[in-house]
Amino acid sequence: MNCIIHVGLHHTGTTSLQHFFALNSPFKNLILYPKTGIHGKQHGLLPGCFIENHPFLPSDKIKNLDYYFNQLKEEVKQSNVELCVISSEVFT
């Protein structure tokens, strides 16, 4: 399986894309928008592991990237899709 990391720049339609994928995952059994690392409708908890304080993220967030990778690996393994999409403005 391939995985795309969508580095969503602000004010470029990223939120609309995230809402679509969150409501429709898995999309046509081809695209997985994982629940792992989700805060709101985006995967902000993944890049949040590297950011001490971010106004969008909760202060008590888990900051262990291995924790999220292990969860993500299991979620992907259990799905039967061809592509995984991870999206967050926090990557920027």
PDB file of C-alpha atoms in Angstrom:
ATOM      1  CA  MET A   1       0.000   0.000   0.000  1.00  0.00           C
ATOM      2  CA  ASN A   2       1.118   3.525  -0.737  1.00  0.00           C
ATOM      3  CA  CYS A   3       0.581   6.443   1.582  1.00  0.00           C
ATOM      4  CA  ILE A   4       0.291  10.116   0.680  1.00  0.00           C
ATOM      5  CA  ILE A   5       1.010  12.796   3.248  1.00  0.00           C
ATOM      6  CA  HIS A   6      -0.975  15.857   2.267  1.00  0.00           C
ATOM      7  CA  VAL A   7       0.733  18.901   3.739  1.00  0.00           C
ATOM      8  CA  GLY A   8      -2.349  21.064   3.756  1.00  0.00           C
ATOM      9  CA  LEU A   9      -1.559  24.729   3.430  1.00  0.00           C
ATOM     10  CA  HIS A  10      -4.070  27.069   5.042  1.00  0.00           C
ATOM     11  CA  HIS A  11      -6.804  28.550   2.807  1.00  0.00           C
ATOM     12  CA  THR A  12      -6.274  26.100  -0.070  1.00  0.00           C
ATOM     13  CA  GLY A  13      -9.350  23.888   0.376  1.00  0.00           C
ATOM     14  CA  THR A  14      -7.623  21.499   2.760  1.00  0.00           C
ATOM     15  CA  THR A  15     -10.477  21.492   5.274  1.00  0.00           C
ATOM     16  CA  SER A  16     -12.999  20.575   2.561  1.00  0.00           C
ATOM     17  CA  LEU A  17     -10.773  17.696   1.446  1.00  0.00           C
ATOM     18  CA  GLN A  18     -10.369  16.498   5.039  1.00  0.00           C
ATOM     19  CA  HIS A  19     -14.117  16.618   5.685  1.00  0.00           C
ATOM     20  CA  PHE A  20     -14.817  14.668   2.486  1.00  0.00           C
ATOM     21  CA  PHE A  21     -12.322  11.927   3.333  1.00  0.00           C
ATOM     22  CA  ALA A  22     -13.387  11.760   6.993  1.00  0.00           C
ATOM     23  CA  LEU A  23     -17.027  11.269   5.997  1.00  0.00           C
ATOM     24  CA  ASN A  24     -16.330   8.830   3.147  1.00  0.00           C
ATOM     25  CA  SER A  25     -13.436   6.641   4.313  1.00  0.00           C
ATOM     26  CA  PRO A  26     -12.746   4.123   3.000  1.00  0.00           C
ATOM     27  CA  PHE A  27     -13.579   5.867  -0.264  1.00  0.00           C
ATOM     28  CA  LYS A  28     -14.851   3.341  -2.805  1.00  0.00           C
ATOM     29  CA  ASN A  29     -12.710   0.719  -1.036  1.00  0.00           C
ATOM     30  CA  LEU A  30      -9.640   2.341  -2.607  1.00  0.00           C
ATOM     31  CA  ILE A  31      -8.588   5.160  -0.260  1.00  0.00           C
ATOM     32  CA  LEU A  32      -8.238   4.984   3.512  1.00  0.00           C
ATOM     33  CA  TYR A  33      -8.346   8.171   5.561  1.00  0.00           C
ATOM     34  CA  PRO A  34      -7.148   6.661   8.854  1.00  0.00           C
ATOM     35  CA  LYS A  35      -8.608   7.494  12.242  1.00  0.00           C
ATOM     36  CA  THR A  36      -5.138   7.252  13.809  1.00  0.00           C
ATOM     37  CA  GLY A  37      -3.738  10.646  14.764  1.00  0.00           C
ATOM     38  CA  ILE A  38      -6.993  12.489  14.059  1.00  0.00           C
ATOM     39  CA  HIS A  39      -7.804  15.678  15.908  1.00  0.00           C
ATOM     40  CA  GLY A  40     -10.946  17.230  14.484  1.00  0.00           C
ATOM     41  CA  LYS A  41     -10.955  16.014  10.880  1.00  0.00           C
ATOM     42  CA  GLN A  42      -7.200  16.176  10.276  1.00  0.00           C
ATOM     43  CA  HIS A  43      -4.166  14.152  11.351  1.00  0.00           C
ATOM     44  CA  GLY A  44      -2.664  16.948  13.459  1.00  0.00           C
ATOM     45  CA  LEU A  45      -1.548  14.626  16.244  1.00  0.00           C
ATOM     46  CA  LEU A  46       1.149  13.069  14.020  1.00  0.00           C
ATOM     47  CA  PRO A  47       3.183  16.236  13.350  1.00  0.00           C
ATOM     48  CA  GLY A  48       2.145  17.400  16.809  1.00  0.00           C
ATOM     49  CA  CYS A  49       4.643  14.915  18.243  1.00  0.00           C
ATOM     50  CA  PHE A  50       7.371  17.365  17.222  1.00  0.00           C
ATOM     51  CA  ILE A  51       5.662  20.558  18.391  1.00  0.00           C
ATOM     52  CA  GLU A  52       5.620  21.403  22.070  1.00  0.00           C
ATOM     53  CA  ASN A  53       2.767  23.909  21.982  1.00  0.00           C
ATOM     54  CA  HIS A  54       0.410  24.429  19.061  1.00  0.00           C
ATOM     55  CA  PRO A  55      -2.784  26.481  19.351  1.00  0.00           C
ATOM     56  CA  PHE A  56      -4.822  23.854  17.441  1.00  0.00           C
ATOM     57  CA  LEU A  57      -3.717  20.784  19.396  1.00  0.00           C
ATOM     58  CA  PRO A  58      -4.639  19.725  22.943  1.00  0.00           C
ATOM     59  CA  SER A  59      -1.907  20.278  25.521  1.00  0.00           C
ATOM     60  CA  ASP A  60      -2.287  16.717  26.863  1.00  0.00           C
ATOM     61  CA  LYS A  61      -1.709  15.073  23.464  1.00  0.00           C
ATOM     62  CA  ILE A  62       0.405  11.936  23.206  1.00  0.00           C
ATOM     63  CA  LYS A  63       3.842  12.939  21.875  1.00  0.00           C
ATOM     64  CA  ASN A  64       5.089   9.472  20.985  1.00  0.00           C
ATOM     65  CA  LEU A  65       5.375   8.990  17.213  1.00  0.00           C
ATOM     66  CA  ASP A  66       5.922   5.229  17.611  1.00  0.00           C
ATOM     67  CA  TYR A  67       2.538   5.026  19.361  1.00  0.00           C
ATOM     68  CA  TYR A  68       0.807   6.536  16.319  1.00  0.00           C
ATOM     69  CA  PHE A  69       2.865   4.536  13.809  1.00  0.00           C
ATOM     70  CA  ASN A  70       1.937   1.262  15.515  1.00  0.00           C
ATOM     71  CA  GLN A  71      -1.746   2.203  15.512  1.00  0.00           C
ATOM     72  CA  LEU A  72      -1.538   3.348  11.898  1.00  0.00           C
ATOM     73  CA  LYS A  73       0.202   0.148  10.847  1.00  0.00           C
ATOM     74  CA  GLU A  74      -2.601  -1.952  12.393  1.00  0.00           C
ATOM     75  CA  GLU A  75      -5.340   0.199  10.883  1.00  0.00           C
ATOM     76  CA  VAL A  76      -3.786  -0.035   7.415  1.00  0.00           C
ATOM     77  CA  LYS A  77      -3.214  -3.775   7.780  1.00  0.00           C
ATOM     78  CA  GLN A  78      -6.891  -4.348   8.648  1.00  0.00           C
ATOM     79  CA  SER A  79      -8.128  -2.326   5.684  1.00  0.00           C
ATOM     80  CA  ASN A  80      -8.244  -3.638   2.159  1.00  0.00           C
ATOM     81  CA  VAL A  81      -7.474  -0.462   0.265  1.00  0.00           C
ATOM     82  CA  GLU A  82      -4.810   0.647  -2.184  1.00  0.00           C
ATOM     83  CA  LEU A  83      -3.958   4.082  -0.844  1.00  0.00           C
ATOM     84  CA  CYS A  84      -3.729   5.785   2.548  1.00  0.00           C
ATOM     85  CA  VAL A  85      -4.098   9.582   2.779  1.00  0.00           C
ATOM     86  CA  ILE A  86      -2.894  11.541   5.807  1.00  0.00           C
ATOM     87  CA  SER A  87      -3.656  15.264   5.852  1.00  0.00           C
ATOM     88  CA  SER A  88      -2.934  18.119   8.231  1.00  0.00           C
ATOM     89  CA  GLU A  89      -2.179  21.809   8.176  1.00  0.00           C
ATOM     90  CA  VAL A  90       0.016  21.178  11.232  1.00  0.00           C
ATOM     91  CA  PHE A  91       2.646  19.637   8.917  1.00  0.00           C
ATOM     92  CA  THR A  92       3.341  23.170   7.665  1.00  0.00           C
TER      93      THR A  92
END
